[in-house]
Amino acid sequence: MKLTDDDKAMRDGAEGPAVAAAMDLLIRYGEALDAEHLCDVRNVAGTTTQPSPVKARLVAEGGWEKAFSVINLDADFDSYEALPIPDMKVPTCQLQQGFGPDSVGIAPYPEKFVELQSDAEAFYGRRGVHILATCTPYQVGNLPTRGEHCAWMESSAVVYANSVLGARTNCEGTASTGAASLTGRIPCWGNHHDAHRLGTHLVRADVPVSGFRDWGMFGYFVGELVQEARPVVVGDLARPDLTELKHFGAAAASSGGVELYHVPGVTPEAPDVETAFGGTVPEAVGYGAAERRHVYETLNDQGSCTDVDFVLLGCPHASLDQIRAAARALEGRRLHSGTQLWIMAPRALKDTADRSGYTAVIEAAGGKVLADSCPAMSRSAPPGTKVFATDSAKQAHYLPAILGIEAWFGTLDECVDAAVTGRWRGGL
Ligand code: F3S
């Protein structure tokens, strides 16, 4: 792999041992990928603060320096010295993490992890990590420009950055984002190259795709179909808003591994179908009534008992419009005595929802707006939950396996109805 003089200087220790370890990691990573060189990044979305038993042990042994050295720089677990960690070289934000202090007593999440995380926030905040604490950093001001090379983790954020923002990132990991933070470099391969951003599959909606639920279901279909390839979607599509694109991408990244899609006339690198493919347009695969029903049944095949204990909204983390819509649906109503409702949101948007009065309406009904995390990330749902309902295809896909609970998937109104009645009454 071709290295610049700066790369070599970092590798040889000119900026200290942590940066040298970071560059060594990036060189090994880039060579394994056959990347020809590294590219500059100035926007990293990674994870440093999320607690875990391993992290707790490392912090007890050698402080946050040891935790960062082992987890974020891939240093040897037992023998490595804790490296002094300098400030982040390029803007870096923390993605979703564990639940915070204001969730104690609501989410059953270990208090020792809440404390560990607060400590981590102080350590990394001093080194320049923006503690956005959300899987949707693009909703709270972390917006790369079109064409900008980034190093992001979190599949739903990566697919949004590539597709909706036209930024360029692969789905990075904890170690590669840690190394990118300290060097401002990442291997230049995959989604960083023009040729890897062209469409591979054409998918045509033959039934109307309109509204949050249907964009999620269509995304789920597309992901299952193309797996890790790059779909271009056309057909009977109502113009999606950003919330629907967020759901579409998260669903496609869950049923498959989609990191980039194009909606001609909507997403920035696809003014038309031909441009999206860079020339020859393949034959389309149709998404009709039978395919739509199949997706719906797949997303609901973990549900059998219609008594709902828990309703979860906001995956990926809710937009302000979604929080407001939930507040309107809950206004003047009261949750069923055996059912809880949580809406997951970025903390900055929760603050705005508080000021706008939406949170008060949701809380008056008995619901909660929570920040920083989600049940899947923190493995935490209301105690005793056996059956949950959600409007998120991604949560319906993952949470039953993570928590061993049943799932129902439907619209916001169906979910709110379940929260108020304690019964699932949704349908296609
Ligand atoms: Fe975000 Fe959790 Fe969903 S991290 S994308 S709310 S699974």
PDB file of N, CA and C in Angstrom, residues 325-422:
ATOM      1  N   ALA A 325     -45.463  13.226  16.246  1.00  0.00           N
ATOM      2  CA  ALA A 325     -46.556  12.365  15.775  1.00  0.00           C
ATOM      3  C   ALA A 325     -47.002  11.414  16.892  1.00  0.00           C
ATOM      4  N   ALA A 326     -46.033  10.889  17.640  1.00  0.00           N
ATOM      5  CA  ALA A 326     -46.387   9.998  18.756  1.00  0.00           C
ATOM      6  C   ALA A 326     -47.167  10.767  19.820  1.00  0.00           C
ATOM      7  N   ALA A 327     -46.726  12.007  20.090  1.00  0.00           N
ATOM      8  CA  ALA A 327     -47.431  12.824  21.099  1.00  0.00           C
ATOM      9  C   ALA A 327     -48.869  13.077  20.660  1.00  0.00           C
ATOM     10  N   ARG A 328     -49.052  13.377  19.386  1.00  0.00           N
ATOM     11  CA  ARG A 328     -50.422  13.634  18.896  1.00  0.00           C
ATOM     12  C   ARG A 328     -51.288  12.390  19.023  1.00  0.00           C
ATOM     13  N   ALA A 329     -50.679  11.223  18.710  1.00  0.00           N
ATOM     14  CA  ALA A 329     -51.460   9.981  18.783  1.00  0.00           C
ATOM     15  C   ALA A 329     -51.802   9.619  20.231  1.00  0.00           C
ATOM     16  N   LEU A 330     -50.970  10.092  21.171  1.00  0.00           N
ATOM     17  CA  LEU A 330     -51.196   9.731  22.587  1.00  0.00           C
ATOM     18  C   LEU A 330     -51.996  10.788  23.348  1.00  0.00           C
ATOM     19  N   GLU A 331     -52.180  11.945  22.747  1.00  0.00           N
ATOM     20  CA  GLU A 331     -52.801  13.073  23.466  1.00  0.00           C
ATOM     21  C   GLU A 331     -54.165  12.682  24.051  1.00  0.00           C
ATOM     22  N   GLY A 332     -54.306  12.924  25.357  1.00  0.00           N
ATOM     23  CA  GLY A 332     -55.586  12.658  26.019  1.00  0.00           C
ATOM     24  C   GLY A 332     -55.864  11.189  26.273  1.00  0.00           C
ATOM     25  N   ARG A 333     -54.887  10.334  25.987  1.00  0.00           N
ATOM     26  CA  ARG A 333     -55.090   8.898  26.206  1.00  0.00           C
ATOM     27  C   ARG A 333     -54.169   8.434  27.340  1.00  0.00           C
ATOM     28  N   ARG A 334     -54.368   7.210  27.750  1.00  0.00           N
ATOM     29  CA  ARG A 334     -53.596   6.678  28.872  1.00  0.00           C
ATOM     30  C   ARG A 334     -53.161   5.250  28.520  1.00  0.00           C
ATOM     31  N   LEU A 335     -51.888   4.938  28.793  1.00  0.00           N
ATOM     32  CA  LEU A 335     -51.412   3.590  28.478  1.00  0.00           C
ATOM     33  C   LEU A 335     -52.150   2.546  29.307  1.00  0.00           C
ATOM     34  N   HIS A 336     -52.303   1.374  28.729  1.00  0.00           N
ATOM     35  CA  HIS A 336     -52.854   0.217  29.447  1.00  0.00           C
ATOM     36  C   HIS A 336     -51.968  -0.064  30.670  1.00  0.00           C
ATOM     37  N   SER A 337     -52.591  -0.518  31.758  1.00  0.00           N
ATOM     38  CA  SER A 337     -51.825  -0.672  33.010  1.00  0.00           C
ATOM     39  C   SER A 337     -50.681  -1.683  32.880  1.00  0.00           C
ATOM     40  N   GLY A 338     -50.793  -2.620  31.957  1.00  0.00           N
ATOM     41  CA  GLY A 338     -49.733  -3.632  31.837  1.00  0.00           C
ATOM     42  C   GLY A 338     -48.788  -3.377  30.683  1.00  0.00           C
ATOM     43  N   THR A 339     -48.826  -2.176  30.115  1.00  0.00           N
ATOM     44  CA  THR A 339     -48.026  -1.923  28.902  1.00  0.00           C
ATOM     45  C   THR A 339     -47.189  -0.654  29.072  1.00  0.00           C
ATOM     46  N   GLN A 340     -45.945  -0.721  28.667  1.00  0.00           N
ATOM     47  CA  GLN A 340     -45.081   0.460  28.688  1.00  0.00           C
ATOM     48  C   GLN A 340     -44.764   0.899  27.263  1.00  0.00           C
ATOM     49  N   LEU A 341     -44.466   2.165  27.112  1.00  0.00           N
ATOM     50  CA  LEU A 341     -44.105   2.700  25.794  1.00  0.00           C
ATOM     51  C   LEU A 341     -42.857   3.567  25.940  1.00  0.00           C
ATOM     52  N   TRP A 342     -41.833   3.246  25.165  1.00  0.00           N
ATOM     53  CA  TRP A 342     -40.612   4.048  25.130  1.00  0.00           C
ATOM     54  C   TRP A 342     -40.420   4.558  23.707  1.00  0.00           C
ATOM     55  N   ILE A 343     -39.986   5.819  23.622  1.00  0.00           N
ATOM     56  CA  ILE A 343     -39.555   6.379  22.333  1.00  0.00           C
ATOM     57  C   ILE A 343     -38.073   6.704  22.468  1.00  0.00           C
ATOM     58  N   MET A 344     -37.267   6.127  21.590  1.00  0.00           N
ATOM     59  CA  MET A 344     -35.827   6.376  21.638  1.00  0.00           C
ATOM     60  C   MET A 344     -35.508   7.573  20.736  1.00  0.00           C
ATOM     61  N   ALA A 345     -34.681   8.475  21.253  1.00  0.00           N
ATOM     62  CA  ALA A 345     -34.383   9.698  20.488  1.00  0.00           C
ATOM     63  C   ALA A 345     -32.961  10.170  20.788  1.00  0.00           C
ATOM     64  N   PRO A 346     -32.364  10.924  19.879  1.00  0.00           N
ATOM     65  CA  PRO A 346     -31.100  11.581  20.223  1.00  0.00           C
ATOM     66  C   PRO A 346     -31.353  12.569  21.361  1.00  0.00           C
ATOM     67  N   ARG A 347     -30.386  12.682  22.275  1.00  0.00           N
ATOM     68  CA  ARG A 347     -30.614  13.547  23.446  1.00  0.00           C
ATOM     69  C   ARG A 347     -30.905  14.998  23.036  1.00  0.00           C
ATOM     70  N   ALA A 348     -30.204  15.475  22.004  1.00  0.00           N
ATOM     71  CA  ALA A 348     -30.424  16.871  21.594  1.00  0.00           C
ATOM     72  C   ALA A 348     -31.862  17.064  21.112  1.00  0.00           C
ATOM     73  N   LEU A 349     -32.428  16.045  20.468  1.00  0.00           N
ATOM     74  CA  LEU A 349     -33.822  16.167  20.007  1.00  0.00           C
ATOM     75  C   LEU A 349     -34.793  15.963  21.164  1.00  0.00           C
ATOM     76  N   LYS A 350     -34.397  15.124  22.125  1.00  0.00           N
ATOM     77  CA  LYS A 350     -35.251  14.982  23.317  1.00  0.00           C
ATOM     78  C   LYS A 350     -35.361  16.332  24.025  1.00  0.00           C
ATOM     79  N   ASP A 351     -34.243  17.033  24.132  1.00  0.00           N
ATOM     80  CA  ASP A 351     -34.284  18.358  24.769  1.00  0.00           C
ATOM     81  C   ASP A 351     -35.266  19.267  24.026  1.00  0.00           C
ATOM     82  N   THR A 352     -35.227  19.208  22.690  1.00  0.00           N
ATOM     83  CA  THR A 352     -36.142  20.044  21.903  1.00  0.00           C
ATOM     84  C   THR A 352     -37.589  19.579  22.090  1.00  0.00           C
ATOM     85  N   ALA A 353     -37.771  18.260  22.165  1.00  0.00           N
ATOM     86  CA  ALA A 353     -39.121  17.728  22.402  1.00  0.00           C
ATOM     87  C   ALA A 353     -39.630  18.169  23.775  1.00  0.00           C
ATOM     88  N   ASP A 354     -38.725  18.210  24.763  1.00  0.00           N
ATOM     89  CA  ASP A 354     -39.114  18.691  26.102  1.00  0.00           C
ATOM     90  C   ASP A 354     -39.599  20.136  26.003  1.00  0.00           C
ATOM     91  N   ARG A 355     -38.798  20.962  25.334  1.00  0.00           N
ATOM     92  CA  ARG A 355     -39.125  22.394  25.244  1.00  0.00           C
ATOM     93  C   ARG A 355     -40.386  22.634  24.428  1.00  0.00           C
ATOM     94  N   SER A 356     -40.637  21.737  23.486  1.00  0.00           N
ATOM     95  CA  SER A 356     -41.806  21.919  22.616  1.00  0.00           C
ATOM     96  C   SER A 356     -43.078  21.359  23.230  1.00  0.00           C
ATOM     97  N   GLY A 357     -42.941  20.713  24.372  1.00  0.00           N
ATOM     98  CA  GLY A 357     -44.125  20.191  25.054  1.00  0.00           C
ATOM     99  C   GLY A 357     -44.521  18.784  24.623  1.00  0.00           C
ATOM    100  N   TYR A 358     -43.782  18.182  23.675  1.00  0.00           N
ATOM    101  CA  TYR A 358     -44.168  16.845  23.196  1.00  0.00           C
ATOM    102  C   TYR A 358     -43.947  15.796  24.293  1.00  0.00           C
ATOM    103  N   THR A 359     -42.808  15.925  24.986  1.00  0.00           N
ATOM    104  CA  THR A 359     -42.491  14.936  26.031  1.00  0.00           C
ATOM    105  C   THR A 359     -43.567  14.946  27.110  1.00  0.00           C
ATOM    106  N   ALA A 360     -44.024  16.136  27.468  1.00  0.00           N
ATOM    107  CA  ALA A 360     -45.040  16.236  28.538  1.00  0.00           C
ATOM    108  C   ALA A 360     -46.309  15.483  28.132  1.00  0.00           C
ATOM    109  N   VAL A 361     -46.702  15.606  26.869  1.00  0.00           N
ATOM    110  CA  VAL A 361     -47.912  14.904  26.403  1.00  0.00           C
ATOM    111  C   VAL A 361     -47.698  13.393  26.474  1.00  0.00           C
ATOM    112  N   ILE A 362     -46.521  12.963  26.031  1.00  0.00           N
ATOM    113  CA  ILE A 362     -46.214  11.512  26.028  1.00  0.00           C
ATOM    114  C   ILE A 362     -46.165  10.995  27.462  1.00  0.00           C
ATOM    115  N   GLU A 363     -45.551  11.781  28.357  1.00  0.00           N
ATOM    116  CA  GLU A 363     -45.459  11.337  29.756  1.00  0.00           C
ATOM    117  C   GLU A 363     -46.821  11.364  30.447  1.00  0.00           C
ATOM    118  N   ALA A 364     -47.651  12.313  30.073  1.00  0.00           N
ATOM    119  CA  ALA A 364     -48.998  12.364  30.673  1.00  0.00           C
ATOM    120  C   ALA A 364     -49.793  11.098  30.333  1.00  0.00           C
ATOM    121  N   ALA A 365     -49.479  10.527  29.179  1.00  0.00           N
ATOM    122  CA  ALA A 365     -50.146   9.274  28.785  1.00  0.00           C
ATOM    123  C   ALA A 365     -49.497   8.063  29.451  1.00  0.00           C
ATOM    124  N   GLY A 366     -48.311   8.275  30.040  1.00  0.00           N
ATOM    125  CA  GLY A 366     -47.617   7.161  30.694  1.00  0.00           C
ATOM    126  C   GLY A 366     -46.400   6.672  29.933  1.00  0.00           C
ATOM    127  N   GLY A 367     -46.090   7.304  28.792  1.00  0.00           N
ATOM    128  CA  GLY A 367     -44.935   6.881  27.994  1.00  0.00           C
ATOM    129  C   GLY A 367     -43.662   7.599  28.414  1.00  0.00           C
ATOM    130  N   LYS A 368     -42.551   7.208  27.821  1.00  0.00           N
ATOM    131  CA  LYS A 368     -41.242   7.800  28.141  1.00  0.00           C
ATOM    132  C   LYS A 368     -40.515   8.130  26.844  1.00  0.00           C
ATOM    133  N   VAL A 369     -39.786   9.236  26.864  1.00  0.00           N
ATOM    134  CA  VAL A 369     -38.838   9.532  25.785  1.00  0.00           C
ATOM    135  C   VAL A 369     -37.445   9.336  26.380  1.00  0.00           C
ATOM    136  N   LEU A 370     -36.707   8.377  25.854  1.00  0.00           N
ATOM    137  CA  LEU A 370     -35.385   8.047  26.391  1.00  0.00           C
ATOM    138  C   LEU A 370     -34.309   8.361  25.359  1.00  0.00           C
ATOM    139  N   ALA A 371     -33.110   8.659  25.854  1.00  0.00           N
ATOM    140  CA  ALA A 371     -32.025   9.050  24.960  1.00  0.00           C
ATOM    141  C   ALA A 371     -30.850   8.074  25.080  1.00  0.00           C
ATOM    142  N   ASP A 372     -29.897   8.266  24.221  1.00  0.00           N
ATOM    143  CA  ASP A 372     -28.561   7.645  24.255  1.00  0.00           C
ATOM    144  C   ASP A 372     -28.494   6.221  23.715  1.00  0.00           C
ATOM    145  N   SER A 373     -29.537   5.429  23.896  1.00  0.00           N
ATOM    146  CA  SER A 373     -29.393   4.000  23.664  1.00  0.00           C
ATOM    147  C   SER A 373     -30.671   3.438  23.070  1.00  0.00           C
ATOM    148  N   CYS A 374     -30.873   2.156  23.220  1.00  0.00           N
ATOM    149  CA  CYS A 374     -32.114   1.480  22.830  1.00  0.00           C
ATOM    150  C   CYS A 374     -32.103   0.087  23.450  1.00  0.00           C
ATOM    151  N   PRO A 375     -33.229  -0.604  23.475  1.00  0.00           N
ATOM    152  CA  PRO A 375     -33.261  -1.938  24.081  1.00  0.00           C
ATOM    153  C   PRO A 375     -32.289  -2.921  23.427  1.00  0.00           C
ATOM    154  N   ALA A 376     -32.112  -2.822  22.100  1.00  0.00           N
ATOM    155  CA  ALA A 376     -31.200  -3.758  21.439  1.00  0.00           C
ATOM    156  C   ALA A 376     -29.765  -3.488  21.862  1.00  0.00           C
ATOM    157  N   MET A 377     -29.398  -2.218  21.906  1.00  0.00           N
ATOM    158  CA  MET A 377     -28.019  -1.856  22.214  1.00  0.00           C
ATOM    159  C   MET A 377     -27.671  -2.141  23.668  1.00  0.00           C
ATOM    160  N   SER A 378     -28.627  -1.866  24.561  1.00  0.00           N
ATOM    161  CA  SER A 378     -28.365  -2.061  25.995  1.00  0.00           C
ATOM    162  C   SER A 378     -28.921  -3.376  26.516  1.00  0.00           C
ATOM    163  N   ARG A 379     -29.523  -4.151  25.636  1.00  0.00           N
ATOM    164  CA  ARG A 379     -30.140  -5.426  26.059  1.00  0.00           C
ATOM    165  C   ARG A 379     -31.019  -5.198  27.271  1.00  0.00           C
ATOM    166  N   SER A 380     -31.931  -4.272  27.111  1.00  0.00           N
ATOM    167  CA  SER A 380     -32.712  -3.850  28.264  1.00  0.00           C
ATOM    168  C   SER A 380     -34.101  -3.408  27.820  1.00  0.00           C
ATOM    169  N   ALA A 381     -35.112  -4.091  28.351  1.00  0.00           N
ATOM    170  CA  ALA A 381     -36.508  -3.716  28.097  1.00  0.00           C
ATOM    171  C   ALA A 381     -37.217  -3.705  29.445  1.00  0.00           C
ATOM    172  N   PRO A 382     -38.429  -3.173  29.525  1.00  0.00           N
ATOM    173  CA  PRO A 382     -39.126  -3.188  30.812  1.00  0.00           C
ATOM    174  C   PRO A 382     -39.166  -4.604  31.393  1.00  0.00           C
ATOM    175  N   PRO A 383     -38.937  -4.732  32.708  1.00  0.00           N
ATOM    176  CA  PRO A 383     -38.909  -6.063  33.326  1.00  0.00           C
ATOM    177  C   PRO A 383     -40.176  -6.854  33.007  1.00  0.00           C
ATOM    178  N   GLY A 384     -39.993  -8.108  32.706  1.00  0.00           N
ATOM    179  CA  GLY A 384     -41.139  -8.979  32.467  1.00  0.00           C
ATOM    180  C   GLY A 384     -41.674  -8.930  31.045  1.00  0.00           C
ATOM    181  N   THR A 385     -41.034  -8.151  30.161  1.00  0.00           N
ATOM    182  CA  THR A 385     -41.538  -8.064  28.783  1.00  0.00           C
ATOM    183  C   THR A 385     -41.485  -9.434  28.099  1.00  0.00           C
ATOM    184  N   LYS A 386     -42.629  -9.816  27.570  1.00  0.00           N
ATOM    185  CA  LYS A 386     -42.681 -11.062  26.788  1.00  0.00           C
ATOM    186  C   LYS A 386     -43.023 -10.760  25.330  1.00  0.00           C
ATOM    187  N   VAL A 387     -43.809  -9.706  25.122  1.00  0.00           N
ATOM    188  CA  VAL A 387     -44.272  -9.380  23.769  1.00  0.00           C
ATOM    189  C   VAL A 387     -44.117  -7.874  23.561  1.00  0.00           C
ATOM    190  N   PHE A 388     -43.464  -7.483  22.492  1.00  0.00           N
ATOM    191  CA  PHE A 388     -43.376  -6.047  22.215  1.00  0.00           C
ATOM    192  C   PHE A 388     -43.901  -5.750  20.821  1.00  0.00           C
ATOM    193  N   ALA A 389     -44.251  -4.483  20.626  1.00  0.00           N
ATOM    194  CA  ALA A 389     -44.718  -4.006  19.323  1.00  0.00           C
ATOM    195  C   ALA A 389     -43.861  -2.817  18.922  1.00  0.00           C
ATOM    196  N   THR A 390     -43.623  -2.690  17.628  1.00  0.00           N
ATOM    197  CA  THR A 390     -42.758  -1.615  17.156  1.00  0.00           C
ATOM    198  C   THR A 390     -43.167  -1.188  15.756  1.00  0.00           C
ATOM    199  N   ASP A 391     -42.793   0.045  15.410  1.00  0.00           N
ATOM    200  CA  ASP A 391     -42.988   0.493  14.028  1.00  0.00           C
ATOM    201  C   ASP A 391     -41.692   0.389  13.236  1.00  0.00           C
ATOM    202  N   SER A 392     -40.665  -0.243  13.829  1.00  0.00           N
ATOM    203  CA  SER A 392     -39.354  -0.316  13.194  1.00  0.00           C
ATOM    204  C   SER A 392     -39.063  -1.717  12.685  1.00  0.00           C
ATOM    205  N   ALA A 393     -38.826  -1.836  11.387  1.00  0.00           N
ATOM    206  CA  ALA A 393     -38.474  -3.142  10.820  1.00  0.00           C
ATOM    207  C   ALA A 393     -37.171  -3.655  11.422  1.00  0.00           C
ATOM    208  N   LYS A 394     -36.261  -2.733  11.724  1.00  0.00           N
ATOM    209  CA  LYS A 394     -34.970  -3.161  12.283  1.00  0.00           C
ATOM    210  C   LYS A 394     -35.147  -3.772  13.667  1.00  0.00           C
ATOM    211  N   GLN A 395     -35.929  -3.132  14.524  1.00  0.00           N
ATOM    212  CA  GLN A 395     -36.124  -3.701  15.875  1.00  0.00           C
ATOM    213  C   GLN A 395     -36.904  -5.001  15.797  1.00  0.00           C
ATOM    214  N   ALA A 396     -37.894  -5.068  14.897  1.00  0.00           N
ATOM    215  CA  ALA A 396     -38.656  -6.316  14.763  1.00  0.00           C
ATOM    216  C   ALA A 396     -37.741  -7.444  14.298  1.00  0.00           C
ATOM    217  N   HIS A 397     -36.726  -7.097  13.524  1.00  0.00           N
ATOM    218  CA  HIS A 397     -35.775  -8.088  13.015  1.00  0.00           C
ATOM    219  C   HIS A 397     -34.846  -8.581  14.128  1.00  0.00           C
ATOM    220  N   TYR A 398     -34.319  -7.656  14.942  1.00  0.00           N
ATOM    221  CA  TYR A 398     -33.256  -8.020  15.883  1.00  0.00           C
ATOM    222  C   TYR A 398     -33.719  -8.348  17.304  1.00  0.00           C
ATOM    223  N   LEU A 399     -34.698  -7.582  17.824  1.00  0.00           N
ATOM    224  CA  LEU A 399     -34.946  -7.668  19.268  1.00  0.00           C
ATOM    225  C   LEU A 399     -35.440  -9.035  19.739  1.00  0.00           C
ATOM    226  N   PRO A 400     -36.267  -9.753  18.957  1.00  0.00           N
ATOM    227  CA  PRO A 400     -36.681 -11.076  19.446  1.00  0.00           C
ATOM    228  C   PRO A 400     -35.484 -11.992  19.727  1.00  0.00           C
ATOM    229  N   ALA A 401     -34.477 -11.950  18.863  1.00  0.00           N
ATOM    230  CA  ALA A 401     -33.305 -12.807  19.085  1.00  0.00           C
ATOM    231  C   ALA A 401     -32.464 -12.295  20.248  1.00  0.00           C
ATOM    232  N   ILE A 402     -32.367 -10.977  20.394  1.00  0.00           N
ATOM    233  CA  ILE A 402     -31.508 -10.415  21.448  1.00  0.00           C
ATOM    234  C   ILE A 402     -32.120 -10.640  22.831  1.00  0.00           C
ATOM    235  N   LEU A 403     -33.435 -10.434  22.963  1.00  0.00           N
ATOM    236  CA  LEU A 403     -34.058 -10.507  24.292  1.00  0.00           C
ATOM    237  C   LEU A 403     -34.964 -11.723  24.478  1.00  0.00           C
ATOM    238  N   GLY A 404     -35.118 -12.529  23.429  1.00  0.00           N
ATOM    239  CA  GLY A 404     -35.976 -13.710  23.562  1.00  0.00           C
ATOM    240  C   GLY A 404     -37.434 -13.352  23.780  1.00  0.00           C
ATOM    241  N   ILE A 405     -37.907 -12.328  23.074  1.00  0.00           N
ATOM    242  CA  ILE A 405     -39.308 -11.900  23.237  1.00  0.00           C
ATOM    243  C   ILE A 405     -40.021 -11.948  21.880  1.00  0.00           C
ATOM    244  N   GLU A 406     -41.328 -11.899  21.941  1.00  0.00           N
ATOM    245  CA  GLU A 406     -42.115 -11.887  20.697  1.00  0.00           C
ATOM    246  C   GLU A 406     -42.227 -10.460  20.163  1.00  0.00           C
ATOM    247  N   ALA A 407     -42.475 -10.347  18.840  1.00  0.00           N
ATOM    248  CA  ALA A 407     -42.533  -9.014  18.226  1.00  0.00           C
ATOM    249  C   ALA A 407     -43.745  -8.870  17.321  1.00  0.00           C
ATOM    250  N   TRP A 408     -44.336  -7.686  17.346  1.00  0.00           N
ATOM    251  CA  TRP A 408     -45.324  -7.286  16.348  1.00  0.00           C
ATOM    252  C   TRP A 408     -44.803  -6.045  15.652  1.00  0.00           C
ATOM    253  N   PHE A 409     -45.013  -5.988  14.352  1.00  0.00           N
ATOM    254  CA  PHE A 409     -44.555  -4.846  13.559  1.00  0.00           C
ATOM    255  C   PHE A 409     -45.754  -4.192  12.882  1.00  0.00           C
ATOM    256  N   GLY A 410     -45.854  -2.874  12.960  1.00  0.00           N
ATOM    257  CA  GLY A 410     -46.962  -2.197  12.298  1.00  0.00           C
ATOM    258  C   GLY A 410     -46.752  -0.695  12.238  1.00  0.00           C
ATOM    259  N   THR A 411     -47.846   0.033  12.102  1.00  0.00           N
ATOM    260  CA  THR A 411     -47.768   1.487  11.980  1.00  0.00           C
ATOM    261  C   THR A 411     -47.683   2.141  13.368  1.00  0.00           C
ATOM    262  N   LEU A 412     -47.386   3.422  13.359  1.00  0.00           N
ATOM    263  CA  LEU A 412     -47.393   4.180  14.623  1.00  0.00           C
ATOM    264  C   LEU A 412     -48.759   4.075  15.294  1.00  0.00           C
ATOM    265  N   ASP A 413     -49.823   4.258  14.522  1.00  0.00           N
ATOM    266  CA  ASP A 413     -51.160   4.218  15.131  1.00  0.00           C
ATOM    267  C   ASP A 413     -51.467   2.844  15.714  1.00  0.00           C
ATOM    268  N   GLU A 414     -51.048   1.795  15.031  1.00  0.00           N
ATOM    269  CA  GLU A 414     -51.273   0.443  15.576  1.00  0.00           C
ATOM    270  C   GLU A 414     -50.467   0.236  16.853  1.00  0.00           C
ATOM    271  N   CYS A 415     -49.254   0.763  16.878  1.00  0.00           N
ATOM    272  CA  CYS A 415     -48.418   0.624  18.076  1.00  0.00           C
ATOM    273  C   CYS A 415     -49.017   1.403  19.242  1.00  0.00           C
ATOM    274  N   VAL A 416     -49.489   2.608  18.973  1.00  0.00           N
ATOM    275  CA  VAL A 416     -50.105   3.398  20.048  1.00  0.00           C
ATOM    276  C   VAL A 416     -51.396   2.722  20.518  1.00  0.00           C
ATOM    277  N   ASP A 417     -52.143   2.164  19.586  1.00  0.00           N
ATOM    278  CA  ASP A 417     -53.351   1.414  19.964  1.00  0.00           C
ATOM    279  C   ASP A 417     -52.973   0.252  20.894  1.00  0.00           C
ATOM    280  N   ALA A 418     -51.884  -0.445  20.571  1.00  0.00           N
ATOM    281  CA  ALA A 418     -51.434  -1.562  21.422  1.00  0.00           C
ATOM    282  C   ALA A 418     -51.019  -1.068  22.805  1.00  0.00           C
ATOM    283  N   ALA A 419     -50.390   0.113  22.832  1.00  0.00           N
ATOM    284  CA  ALA A 419     -49.958   0.665  24.121  1.00  0.00           C
ATOM    285  C   ALA A 419     -51.159   1.038  24.987  1.00  0.00           C
ATOM    286  N   VAL A 420     -52.218   1.494  24.362  1.00  0.00           N
ATOM    287  CA  VAL A 420     -53.392   1.980  25.097  1.00  0.00           C
ATOM    288  C   VAL A 420     -54.335   0.826  25.475  1.00  0.00           C
ATOM    289  N   THR A 421     -54.411  -0.181  24.630  1.00  0.00           N
ATOM    290  CA  THR A 421     -55.343  -1.297  24.897  1.00  0.00           C
ATOM    291  C   THR A 421     -54.650  -2.516  25.497  1.00  0.00           C
ATOM    292  N   GLY A 422     -53.310  -2.591  25.326  1.00  0.00           N
ATOM    293  CA  GLY A 422     -52.587  -3.786  25.761  1.00  0.00           C
ATOM    294  C   GLY A 422     -52.750  -4.950  24.816  1.00  0.00           C
TER     295      GLY A 422
END
